[in-house]
Coordinates of C-alpha atoms in Angstrom, one line a residue:
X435 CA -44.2 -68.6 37.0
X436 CA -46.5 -65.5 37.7
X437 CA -46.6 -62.9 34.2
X438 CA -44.4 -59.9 36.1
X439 CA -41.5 -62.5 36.9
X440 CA -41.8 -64.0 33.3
X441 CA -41.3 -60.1 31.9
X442 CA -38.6 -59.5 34.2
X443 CA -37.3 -62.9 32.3
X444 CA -38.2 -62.3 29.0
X445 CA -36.3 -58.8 29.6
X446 CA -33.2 -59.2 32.4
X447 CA -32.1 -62.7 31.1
X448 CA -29.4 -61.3 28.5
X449 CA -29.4 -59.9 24.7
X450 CA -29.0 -63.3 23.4
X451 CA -32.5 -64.9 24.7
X452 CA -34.4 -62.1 24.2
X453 CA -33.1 -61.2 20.0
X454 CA -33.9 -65.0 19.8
X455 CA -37.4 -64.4 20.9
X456 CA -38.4 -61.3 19.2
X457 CA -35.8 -61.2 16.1
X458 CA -35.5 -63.7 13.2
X459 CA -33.1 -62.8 10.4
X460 CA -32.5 -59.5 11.3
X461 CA -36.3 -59.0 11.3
X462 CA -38.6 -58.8 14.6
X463 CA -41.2 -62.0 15.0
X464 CA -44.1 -59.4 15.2
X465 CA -44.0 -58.7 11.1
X466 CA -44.1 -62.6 11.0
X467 CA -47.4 -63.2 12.4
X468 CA -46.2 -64.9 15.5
X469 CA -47.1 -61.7 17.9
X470 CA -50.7 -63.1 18.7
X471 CA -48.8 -66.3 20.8
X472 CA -46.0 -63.9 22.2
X473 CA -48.8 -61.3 23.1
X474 CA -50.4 -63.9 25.2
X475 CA -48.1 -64.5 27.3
X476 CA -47.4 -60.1 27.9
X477 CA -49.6 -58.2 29.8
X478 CA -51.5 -55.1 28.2
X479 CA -49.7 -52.2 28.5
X480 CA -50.2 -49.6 31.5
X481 CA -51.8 -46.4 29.0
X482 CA -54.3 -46.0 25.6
X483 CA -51.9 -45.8 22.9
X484 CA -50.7 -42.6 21.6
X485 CA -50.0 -40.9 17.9
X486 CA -46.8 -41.7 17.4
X487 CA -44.9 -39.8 14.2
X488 CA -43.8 -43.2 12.3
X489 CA -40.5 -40.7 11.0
X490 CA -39.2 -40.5 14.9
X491 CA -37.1 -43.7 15.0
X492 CA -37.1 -44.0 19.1
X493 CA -40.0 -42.7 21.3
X494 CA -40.3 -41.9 25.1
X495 CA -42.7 -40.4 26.5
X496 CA -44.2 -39.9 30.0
X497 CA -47.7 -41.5 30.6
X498 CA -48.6 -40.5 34.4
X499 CA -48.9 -37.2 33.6
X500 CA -47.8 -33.7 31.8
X501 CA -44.0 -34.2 31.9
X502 CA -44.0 -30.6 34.2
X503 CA -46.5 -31.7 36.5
X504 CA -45.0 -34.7 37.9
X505 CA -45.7 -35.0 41.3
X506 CA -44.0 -37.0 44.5
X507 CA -41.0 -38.5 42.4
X508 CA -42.5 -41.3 40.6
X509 CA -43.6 -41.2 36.7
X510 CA -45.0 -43.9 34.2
X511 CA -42.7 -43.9 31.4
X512 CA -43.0 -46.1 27.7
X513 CA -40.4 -46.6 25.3
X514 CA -41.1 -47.8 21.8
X515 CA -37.9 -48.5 19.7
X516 CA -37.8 -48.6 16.3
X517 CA -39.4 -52.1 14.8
X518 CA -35.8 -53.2 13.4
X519 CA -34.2 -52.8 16.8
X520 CA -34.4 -55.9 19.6
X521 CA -35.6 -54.4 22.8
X522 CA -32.8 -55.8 24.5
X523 CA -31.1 -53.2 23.0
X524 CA -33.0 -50.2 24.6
X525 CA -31.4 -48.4 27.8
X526 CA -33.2 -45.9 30.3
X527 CA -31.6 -43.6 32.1
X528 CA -33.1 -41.2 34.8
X529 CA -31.1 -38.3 36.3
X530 CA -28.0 -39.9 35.0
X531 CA -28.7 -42.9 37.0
X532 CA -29.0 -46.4 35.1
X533 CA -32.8 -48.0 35.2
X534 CA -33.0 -49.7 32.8
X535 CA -33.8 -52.6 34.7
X536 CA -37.1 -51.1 35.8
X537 CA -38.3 -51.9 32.1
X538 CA -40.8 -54.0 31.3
X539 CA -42.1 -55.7 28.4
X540 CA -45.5 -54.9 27.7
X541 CA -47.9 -55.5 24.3
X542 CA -49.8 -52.6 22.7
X543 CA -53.1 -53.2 21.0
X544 CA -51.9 -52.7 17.6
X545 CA -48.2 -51.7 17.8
X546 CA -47.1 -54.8 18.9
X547 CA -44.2 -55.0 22.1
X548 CA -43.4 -52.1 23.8
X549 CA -41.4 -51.1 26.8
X550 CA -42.9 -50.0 30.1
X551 CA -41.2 -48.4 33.6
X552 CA -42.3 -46.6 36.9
X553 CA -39.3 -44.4 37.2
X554 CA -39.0 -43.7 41.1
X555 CA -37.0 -41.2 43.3
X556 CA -36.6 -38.6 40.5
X557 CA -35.1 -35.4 42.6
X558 CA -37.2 -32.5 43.0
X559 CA -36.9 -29.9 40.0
X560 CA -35.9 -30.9 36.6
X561 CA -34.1 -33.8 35.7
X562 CA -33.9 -35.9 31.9
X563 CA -35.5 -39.2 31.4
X564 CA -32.9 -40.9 28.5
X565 CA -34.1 -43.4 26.2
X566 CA -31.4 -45.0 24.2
X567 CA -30.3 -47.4 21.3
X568 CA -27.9 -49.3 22.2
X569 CA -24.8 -52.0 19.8
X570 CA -23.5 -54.7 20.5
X571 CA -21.0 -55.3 18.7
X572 CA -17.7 -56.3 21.0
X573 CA -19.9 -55.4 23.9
X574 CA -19.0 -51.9 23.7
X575 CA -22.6 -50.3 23.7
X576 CA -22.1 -47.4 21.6
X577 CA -25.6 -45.4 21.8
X578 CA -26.7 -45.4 18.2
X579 CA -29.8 -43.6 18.7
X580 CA -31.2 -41.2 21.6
X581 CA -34.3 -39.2 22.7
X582 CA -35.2 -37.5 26.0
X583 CA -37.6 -36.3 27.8
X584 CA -37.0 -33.2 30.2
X585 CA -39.2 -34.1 33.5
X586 CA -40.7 -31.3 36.5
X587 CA -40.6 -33.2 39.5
X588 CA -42.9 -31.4 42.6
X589 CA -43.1 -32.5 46.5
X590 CA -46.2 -34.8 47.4
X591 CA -47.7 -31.6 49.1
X592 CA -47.4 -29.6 46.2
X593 CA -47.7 -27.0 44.9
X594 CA -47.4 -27.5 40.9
X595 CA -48.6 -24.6 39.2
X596 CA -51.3 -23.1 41.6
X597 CA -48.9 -20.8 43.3
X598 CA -47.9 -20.4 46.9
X599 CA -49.5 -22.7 49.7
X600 CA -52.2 -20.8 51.4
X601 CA -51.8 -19.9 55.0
X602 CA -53.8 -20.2 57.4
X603 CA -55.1 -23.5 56.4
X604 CA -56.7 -25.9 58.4
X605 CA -56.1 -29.8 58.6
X606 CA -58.5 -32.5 58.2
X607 CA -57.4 -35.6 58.6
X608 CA -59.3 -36.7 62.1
X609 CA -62.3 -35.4 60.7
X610 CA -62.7 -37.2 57.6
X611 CA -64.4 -40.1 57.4
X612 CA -63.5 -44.0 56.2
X613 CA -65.2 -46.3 54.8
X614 CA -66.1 -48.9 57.5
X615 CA -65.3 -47.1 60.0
X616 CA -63.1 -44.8 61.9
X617 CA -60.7 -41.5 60.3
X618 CA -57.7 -40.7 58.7
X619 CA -56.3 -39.7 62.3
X620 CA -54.1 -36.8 63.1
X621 CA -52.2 -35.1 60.8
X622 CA -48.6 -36.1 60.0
X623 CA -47.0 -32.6 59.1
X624 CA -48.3 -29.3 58.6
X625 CA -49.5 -30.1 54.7
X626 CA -52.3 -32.2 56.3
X627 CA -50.2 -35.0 55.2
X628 CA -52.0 -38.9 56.4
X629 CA -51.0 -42.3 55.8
X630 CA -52.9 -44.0 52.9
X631 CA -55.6 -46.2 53.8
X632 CA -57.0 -49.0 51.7
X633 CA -60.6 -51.0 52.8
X634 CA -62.2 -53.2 51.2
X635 CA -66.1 -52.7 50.7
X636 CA -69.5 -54.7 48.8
X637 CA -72.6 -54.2 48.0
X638 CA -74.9 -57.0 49.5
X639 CA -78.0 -58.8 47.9
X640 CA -79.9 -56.7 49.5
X641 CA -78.8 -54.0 47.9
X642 CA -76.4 -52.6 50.9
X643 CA -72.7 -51.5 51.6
X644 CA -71.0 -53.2 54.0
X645 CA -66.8 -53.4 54.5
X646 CA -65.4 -56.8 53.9
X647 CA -64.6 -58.8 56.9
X648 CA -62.1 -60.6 55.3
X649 CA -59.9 -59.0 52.4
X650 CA -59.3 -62.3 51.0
X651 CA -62.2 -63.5 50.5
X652 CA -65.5 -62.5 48.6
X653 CA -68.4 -62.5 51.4
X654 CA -71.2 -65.0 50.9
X655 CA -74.0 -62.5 50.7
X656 CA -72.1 -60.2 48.2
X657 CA -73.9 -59.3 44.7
X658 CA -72.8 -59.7 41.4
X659 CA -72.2 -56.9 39.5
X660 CA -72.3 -56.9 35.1
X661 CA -69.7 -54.3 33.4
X662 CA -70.0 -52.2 30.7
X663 CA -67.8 -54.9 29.0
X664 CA -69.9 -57.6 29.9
X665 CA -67.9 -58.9 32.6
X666 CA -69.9 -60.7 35.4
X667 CA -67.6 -59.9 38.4
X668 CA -68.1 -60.3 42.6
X669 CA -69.7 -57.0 43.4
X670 CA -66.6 -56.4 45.8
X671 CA -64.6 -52.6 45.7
X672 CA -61.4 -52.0 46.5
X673 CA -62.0 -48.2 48.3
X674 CA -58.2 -45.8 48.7
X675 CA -57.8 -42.8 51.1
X676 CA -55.1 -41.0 51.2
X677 CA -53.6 -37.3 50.6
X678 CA -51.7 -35.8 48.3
X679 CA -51.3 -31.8 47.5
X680 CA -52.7 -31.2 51.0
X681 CA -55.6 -32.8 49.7
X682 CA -57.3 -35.7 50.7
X683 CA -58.6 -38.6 48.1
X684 CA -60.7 -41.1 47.3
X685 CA -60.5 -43.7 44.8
X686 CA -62.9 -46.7 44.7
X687 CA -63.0 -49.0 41.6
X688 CA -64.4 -53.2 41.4
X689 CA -62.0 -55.5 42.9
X690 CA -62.1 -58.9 43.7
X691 CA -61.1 -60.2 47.3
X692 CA -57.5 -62.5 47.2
X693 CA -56.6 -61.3 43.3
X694 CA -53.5 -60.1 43.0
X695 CA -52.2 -56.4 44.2
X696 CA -53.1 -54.2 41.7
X697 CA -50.5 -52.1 39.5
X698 CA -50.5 -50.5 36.3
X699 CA -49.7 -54.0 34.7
X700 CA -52.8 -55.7 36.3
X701 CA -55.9 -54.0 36.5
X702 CA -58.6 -55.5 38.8
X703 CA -60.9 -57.6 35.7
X704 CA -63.7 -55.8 36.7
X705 CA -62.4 -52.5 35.8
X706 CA -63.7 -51.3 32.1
X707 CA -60.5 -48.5 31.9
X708 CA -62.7 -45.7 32.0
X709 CA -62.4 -43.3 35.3
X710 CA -65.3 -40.8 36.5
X711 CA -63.6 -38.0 38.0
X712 CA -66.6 -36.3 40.8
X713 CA -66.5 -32.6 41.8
X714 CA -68.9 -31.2 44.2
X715 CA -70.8 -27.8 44.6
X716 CA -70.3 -24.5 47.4
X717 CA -68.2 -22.2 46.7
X718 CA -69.0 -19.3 49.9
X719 CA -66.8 -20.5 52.8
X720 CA -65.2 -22.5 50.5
X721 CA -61.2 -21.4 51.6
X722 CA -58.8 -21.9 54.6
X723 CA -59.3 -25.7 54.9
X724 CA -58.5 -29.4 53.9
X725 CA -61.9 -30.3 53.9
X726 CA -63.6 -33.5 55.9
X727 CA -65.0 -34.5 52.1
X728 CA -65.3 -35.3 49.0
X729 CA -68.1 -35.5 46.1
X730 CA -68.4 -39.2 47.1
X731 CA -66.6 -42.4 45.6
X732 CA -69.1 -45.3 46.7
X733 CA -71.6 -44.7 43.9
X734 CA -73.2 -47.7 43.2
X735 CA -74.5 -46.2 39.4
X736 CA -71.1 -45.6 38.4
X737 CA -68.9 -48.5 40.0
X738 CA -71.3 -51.5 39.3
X739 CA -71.0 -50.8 35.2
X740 CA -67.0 -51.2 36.3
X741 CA -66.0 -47.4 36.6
X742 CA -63.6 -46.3 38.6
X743 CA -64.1 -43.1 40.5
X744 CA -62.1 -40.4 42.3
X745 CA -62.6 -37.5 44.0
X746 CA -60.8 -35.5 46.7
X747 CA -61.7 -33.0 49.6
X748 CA -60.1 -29.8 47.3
X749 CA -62.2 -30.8 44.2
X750 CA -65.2 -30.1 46.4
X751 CA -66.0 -26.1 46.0
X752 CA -67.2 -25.8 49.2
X753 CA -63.9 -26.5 50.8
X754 CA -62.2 -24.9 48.2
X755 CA -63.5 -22.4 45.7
X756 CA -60.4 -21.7 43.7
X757 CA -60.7 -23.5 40.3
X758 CA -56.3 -23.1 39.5
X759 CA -55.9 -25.3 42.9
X760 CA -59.2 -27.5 42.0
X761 CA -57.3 -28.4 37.8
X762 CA -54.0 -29.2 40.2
X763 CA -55.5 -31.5 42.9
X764 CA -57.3 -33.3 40.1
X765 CA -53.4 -33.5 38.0
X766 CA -52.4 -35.1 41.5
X767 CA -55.4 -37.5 42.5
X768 CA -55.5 -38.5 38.6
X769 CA -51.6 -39.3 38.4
X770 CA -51.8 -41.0 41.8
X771 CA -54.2 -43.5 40.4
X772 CA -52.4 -44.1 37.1
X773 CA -49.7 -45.1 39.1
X774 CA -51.5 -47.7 41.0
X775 CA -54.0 -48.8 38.6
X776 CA -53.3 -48.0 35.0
X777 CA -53.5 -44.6 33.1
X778 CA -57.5 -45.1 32.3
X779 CA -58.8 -44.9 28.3
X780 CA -60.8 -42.1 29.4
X781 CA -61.5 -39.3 32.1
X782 CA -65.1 -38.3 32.5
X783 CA -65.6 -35.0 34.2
X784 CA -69.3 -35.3 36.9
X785 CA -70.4 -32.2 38.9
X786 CA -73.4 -30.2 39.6
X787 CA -73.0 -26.3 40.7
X788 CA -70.2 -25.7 41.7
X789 CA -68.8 -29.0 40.3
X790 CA -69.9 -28.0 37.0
X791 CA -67.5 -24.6 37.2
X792 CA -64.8 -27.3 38.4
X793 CA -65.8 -29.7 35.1
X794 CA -66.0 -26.8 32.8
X795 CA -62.9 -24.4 33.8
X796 CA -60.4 -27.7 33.8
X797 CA -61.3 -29.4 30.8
X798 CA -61.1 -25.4 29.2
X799 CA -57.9 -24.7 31.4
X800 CA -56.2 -28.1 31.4
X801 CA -56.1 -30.4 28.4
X802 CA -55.7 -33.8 28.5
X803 CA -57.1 -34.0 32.5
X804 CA -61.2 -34.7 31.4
X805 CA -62.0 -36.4 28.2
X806 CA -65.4 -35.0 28.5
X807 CA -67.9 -33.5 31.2
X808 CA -71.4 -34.9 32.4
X809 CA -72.5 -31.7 34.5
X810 CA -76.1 -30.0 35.4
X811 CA -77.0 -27.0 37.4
X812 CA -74.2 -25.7 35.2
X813 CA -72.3 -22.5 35.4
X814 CA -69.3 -21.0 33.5
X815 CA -66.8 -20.0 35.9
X816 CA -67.3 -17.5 39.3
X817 CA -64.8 -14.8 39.0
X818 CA -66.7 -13.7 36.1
X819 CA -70.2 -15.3 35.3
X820 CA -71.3 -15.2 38.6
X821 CA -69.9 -12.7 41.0
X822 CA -71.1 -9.8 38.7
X823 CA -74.5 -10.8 38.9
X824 CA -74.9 -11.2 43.1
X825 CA -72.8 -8.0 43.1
X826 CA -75.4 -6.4 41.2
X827 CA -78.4 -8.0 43.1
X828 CA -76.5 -6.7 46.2
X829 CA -76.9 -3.3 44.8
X830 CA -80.1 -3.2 43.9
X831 CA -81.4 -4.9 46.7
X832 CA -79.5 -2.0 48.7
X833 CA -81.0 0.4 46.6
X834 CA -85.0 -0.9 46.7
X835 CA -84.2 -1.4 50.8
X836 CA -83.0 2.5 51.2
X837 CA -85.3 4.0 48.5
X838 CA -88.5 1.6 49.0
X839 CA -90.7 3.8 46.7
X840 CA -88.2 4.3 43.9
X841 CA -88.9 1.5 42.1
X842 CA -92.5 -1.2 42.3
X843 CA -91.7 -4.9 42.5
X844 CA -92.1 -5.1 38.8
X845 CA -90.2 -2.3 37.5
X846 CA -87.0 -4.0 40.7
X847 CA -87.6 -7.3 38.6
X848 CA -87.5 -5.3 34.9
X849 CA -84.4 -3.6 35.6
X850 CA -82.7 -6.9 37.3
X851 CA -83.8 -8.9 33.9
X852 CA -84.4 -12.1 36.7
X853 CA -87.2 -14.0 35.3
X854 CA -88.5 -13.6 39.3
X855 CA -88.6 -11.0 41.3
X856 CA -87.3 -12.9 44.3
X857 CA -84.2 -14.2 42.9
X858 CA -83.0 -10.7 43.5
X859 CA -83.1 -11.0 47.4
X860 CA -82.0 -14.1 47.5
X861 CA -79.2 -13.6 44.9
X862 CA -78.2 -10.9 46.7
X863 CA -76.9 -13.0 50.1
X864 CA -74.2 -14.6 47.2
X865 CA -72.8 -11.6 47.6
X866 CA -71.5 -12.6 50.9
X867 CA -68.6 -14.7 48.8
X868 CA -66.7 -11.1 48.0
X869 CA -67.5 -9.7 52.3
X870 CA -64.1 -10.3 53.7
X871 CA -65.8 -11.4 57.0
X872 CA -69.3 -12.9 55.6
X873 CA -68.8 -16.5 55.6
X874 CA -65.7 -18.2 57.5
X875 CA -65.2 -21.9 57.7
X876 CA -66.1 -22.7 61.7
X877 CA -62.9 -24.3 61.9
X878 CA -60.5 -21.4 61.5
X879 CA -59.8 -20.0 64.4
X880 CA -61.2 -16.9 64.8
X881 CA -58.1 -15.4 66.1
X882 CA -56.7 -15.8 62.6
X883 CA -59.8 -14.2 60.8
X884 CA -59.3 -11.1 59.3
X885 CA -61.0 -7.5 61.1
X886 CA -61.0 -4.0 59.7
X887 CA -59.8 -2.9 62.9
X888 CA -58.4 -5.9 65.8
X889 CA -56.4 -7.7 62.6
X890 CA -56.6 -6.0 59.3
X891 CA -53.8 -8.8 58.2
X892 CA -56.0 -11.5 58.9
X893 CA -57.5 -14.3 57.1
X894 CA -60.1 -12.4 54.3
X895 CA -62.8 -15.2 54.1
X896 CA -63.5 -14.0 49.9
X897 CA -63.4 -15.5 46.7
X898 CA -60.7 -13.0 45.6
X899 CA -58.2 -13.4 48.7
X900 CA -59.0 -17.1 48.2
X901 CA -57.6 -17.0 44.7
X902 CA -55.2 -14.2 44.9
X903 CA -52.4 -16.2 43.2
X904 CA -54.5 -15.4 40.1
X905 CA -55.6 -11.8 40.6
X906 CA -52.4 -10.8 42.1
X907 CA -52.7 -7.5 45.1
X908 CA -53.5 -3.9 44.4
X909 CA -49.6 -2.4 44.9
X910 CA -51.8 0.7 45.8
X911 CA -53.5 -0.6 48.8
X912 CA -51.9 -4.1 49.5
X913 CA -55.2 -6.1 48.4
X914 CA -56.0 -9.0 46.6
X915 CA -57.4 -7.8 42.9
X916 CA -60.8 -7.9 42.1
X917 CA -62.0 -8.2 38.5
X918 CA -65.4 -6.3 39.7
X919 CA -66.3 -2.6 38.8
X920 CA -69.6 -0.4 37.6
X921 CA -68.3 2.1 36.7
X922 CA -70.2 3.3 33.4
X923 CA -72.8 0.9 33.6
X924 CA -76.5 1.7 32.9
X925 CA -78.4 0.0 35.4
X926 CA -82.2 -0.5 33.8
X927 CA -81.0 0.9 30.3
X928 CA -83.4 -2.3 28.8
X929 CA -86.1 -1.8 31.1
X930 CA -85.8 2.0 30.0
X931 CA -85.9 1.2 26.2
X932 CA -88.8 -1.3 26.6
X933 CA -90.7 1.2 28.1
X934 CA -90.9 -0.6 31.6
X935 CA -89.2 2.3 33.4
X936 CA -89.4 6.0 32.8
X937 CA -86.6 8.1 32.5
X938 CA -86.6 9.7 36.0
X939 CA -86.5 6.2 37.7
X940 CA -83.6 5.7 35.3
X941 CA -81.6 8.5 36.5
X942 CA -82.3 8.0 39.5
X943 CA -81.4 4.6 39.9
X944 CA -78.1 5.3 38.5
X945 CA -77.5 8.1 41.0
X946 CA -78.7 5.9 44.1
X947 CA -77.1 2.9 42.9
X948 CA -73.8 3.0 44.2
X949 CA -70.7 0.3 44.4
X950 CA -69.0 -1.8 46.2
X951 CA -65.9 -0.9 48.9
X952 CA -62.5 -3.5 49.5
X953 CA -64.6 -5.2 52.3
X954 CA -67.8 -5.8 50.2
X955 CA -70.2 -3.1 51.9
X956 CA -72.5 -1.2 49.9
X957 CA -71.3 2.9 49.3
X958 CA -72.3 5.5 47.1
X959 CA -69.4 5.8 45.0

């Protein structure tokens, strides 16, 4: 008898076998010292324990995810009940419907049995996830004890808490490549919705990846591979593709060809519960699209230690620069993969550029997504860490262009406080991320694009239109807000003080200088 059908037995089988099994005079086996035997024949439960309050005498609580955040109907749900009670006396109700037969029994590193359930079809909106105790005395089930948990429920699609779907946005699905071969093929619906895809890839002797002929079987020429745990394991990856929040995914984690399907129950062996979550860098022309990729899940560094990773095309800042929809896509892709695999022990956070703003503003933003962050080439956050400074290179650049014998290389580099004098020039074409018509993804029709004059409605290819579910729009002038202004600012004040600059280049500087229109162009005001 395979371990799910002997839970399903140990549970469904009736309140008399199961208070036999875990109850002896009133008191449950575990305090007896006969849990070790009983936990062997249980599988490890789906999540990392959690604090518990030892006053609360019934617990529930929602593992997948935040409990407003779910996402396409399905959650991971635990019950503990109170050590005195037989779990056979523990109901779950979802939406006022019955599912209590979804439980399962589960064991908890050191809290002994506990109850498990992926609660499906919950309706969109709010609904309440009931746990209950349960008598049974004359068979009449009077609820003597009751917690609930109020759930969010969101379409597949999204959106969760990023605001309104973005329009124009491009699909895509038959541009994004699969492992071994081929695409995700049209899209099904205008979210850029795909059918998931699951291949099967390894990494040969000779140190290649090739897909799996056969998903059943381990290929003769595959590697070993030895886990962080110590595991030796078939060097053999189970590789996902799918969408979710108009996003596409990736998940790839060590697998082993014929085991059995995975599910939160039954992680692949190879798997050391840890998850590597990869962002990747851009940000300019990062808006109006799906995106054909992601920061890459084959990475031979990570997965042959027995990481899983995940990534997805909207956690790459080139396709999308908007860190709100970036923390939600990640909430999506990460409760997908609990789902299917296991909620993992912990969440590393990996980027570089533009993945590091990604790392940085979610683990800030959104606790409980990252445990931690591995990041390099690292900056704070764009809307205001970087923007500022390639507005202000813009500027001055501008400014040395027009007045070319204001100001000697030197004093230009002095007054920009750049450690080089050519960052300024080439900090300044950044600037192009705040030019409503600077950088457009190739792939949005230009038709749609936005024009000053031929379509002044149009598609503003910026980092502020991009994100204007954050800023909000100007009621004055109909625009997105922009957190950007110089108004009052002394432009080479240091260089002045130090000596580097003498007063009349100061004041004239500050006179010449000028600022920055709605479209990103240079004027004097």
């Amino acid at each position: 008898m395979s371990t799910t059908r002997w839970n399903r037995v140990l549970l469904n089988t009736g309140a008399a076998a199961t208070a036999a099994l875990f109850t002896l005079s009133g008191a449950p086996l575990w305090k007896s010292g006969v849990l070790p035997a009983v936990a062997g024949t249980l599988p490890p439960a789906a999540a990392p324990e959690t604090p518990r309050d030892p006053r609360e005498p019934l617990s529930l609580e929602v593992l997948s995810t935040r409990p407003d955040t779910v996402i396409g109907g399905t959650v991971l749900v635990r019950v503990v009940p109170p050590d005195s009670v037989p779990v056979d006396r523990v109901r779950l109700e979802a939406g006022r419907e019955d599912v209590t037969d979804s439980l399962r029994l589960v064991h908890l590193d050191g809290g002994g049995p506990v109850l498990e359930s992926l609660v499906e079809g919950l309706p969109e909106g709010e609904s309440d996830l009931v746990a209950s105790v349960v008598s049974d005395e004359s068979g009449s089930d009077d609820t003597l004890d009751t917690t609930r948990v109020t759930v969010t429920n969101h379409p597949l699609t999204g959106p969760v808490f990023s605001g309104p779907h973005q329009d124009p946005f491009v699909c895509d699905t038959d541009r994004f490549p699969l492992h071994g071969g081929g695409t995700l093929g049209p899209p099904l619906d205008e979210d850029c919705s795909a059918e998931t895809v699951v291949r099967h890839m390894y990494r040969t002797t000779e140190g290649e990846w090739a897909p799996i002929p056969d998903p059943d079987r381990v290929p003769r020429d595959a590697a070993e591979t030895t886990t962080s745990t110590g595991r030796r394991v078939p060097y053999t990856v189970r590789v996902e593709t799918g969408t979710v929040n108009r996003s596409v995914y990736e998940t790839a984690m060590l697998y082993t060809p014929g085991s059995e399907a995975p599910d939160p129950w039954s992680p692949p062996e190879g798997w050391n519960r840890r998850l590597v979550y990869k962002f990747g860098g851009g940000c300019a022309g990062g808006w109006y699209v799906q995106g054909a990729r992601t920061a890459g899940v084959l990475d031979h560094g990570m997965l042959s230690r027995g990481y899983a990773v995940a990534s997805a095309s909207l956690n790459v800042f080139g396709n999308n620069c908007n860190d709100l929809l970036a923390a939600e896509t990640t909430t999506a892709v990460k409760q997908r993969f609990s789902l299917t695999h296991g909620v993992p022990d912990l969440t590393l956070g990996w980027g570089s550029s533009g993945g590091a703003y990604q790392a940085h503003q979610i683990a800030d933003n959104q606790p409980g997504l990252l445990d931690g962050v591995l990041v390099s080439q690292s900056f704070p956050d764009v809307g205001f860490s970087v923007v500022p400074v390639v507005t202000d290179a813009l500027l001055l650049h501008d400014y040395t262009r027009t007045h070319p014998d204001a100001l000697t290389r030197e004093e230009q580099r002095a007054v920009s406080g750049f450690l080089r004098w050519e960052s300024i020039g080439r900090l300044a074409e950044e600037a192009v991320r705040v030019d409503p018509r600077g950088e457009c993804p190739s792939r949005l029709p230009r038709e749609e694009r936005y024009h000053p004059v031929e379509n002044p409605d149009g598609a503003r290819c910026e980092v502020y239109a991009h994100t204007v579910n954050v800023y909000g729009l100007d009621p004055a002038t109909g625009l997105p807000r922009r957190p950007l202004d110089n108004v009052g600012v002394q432009y080479g004040l240091g260089a002045l003080l130090d000596g580097r600059i003498d007063v009349d280049r100061f004041l004239h500087l500050n006179e010449h200088i000028g600022g920055l229109d709605a479209d990103g162009r240079v004027v004097a005001e």
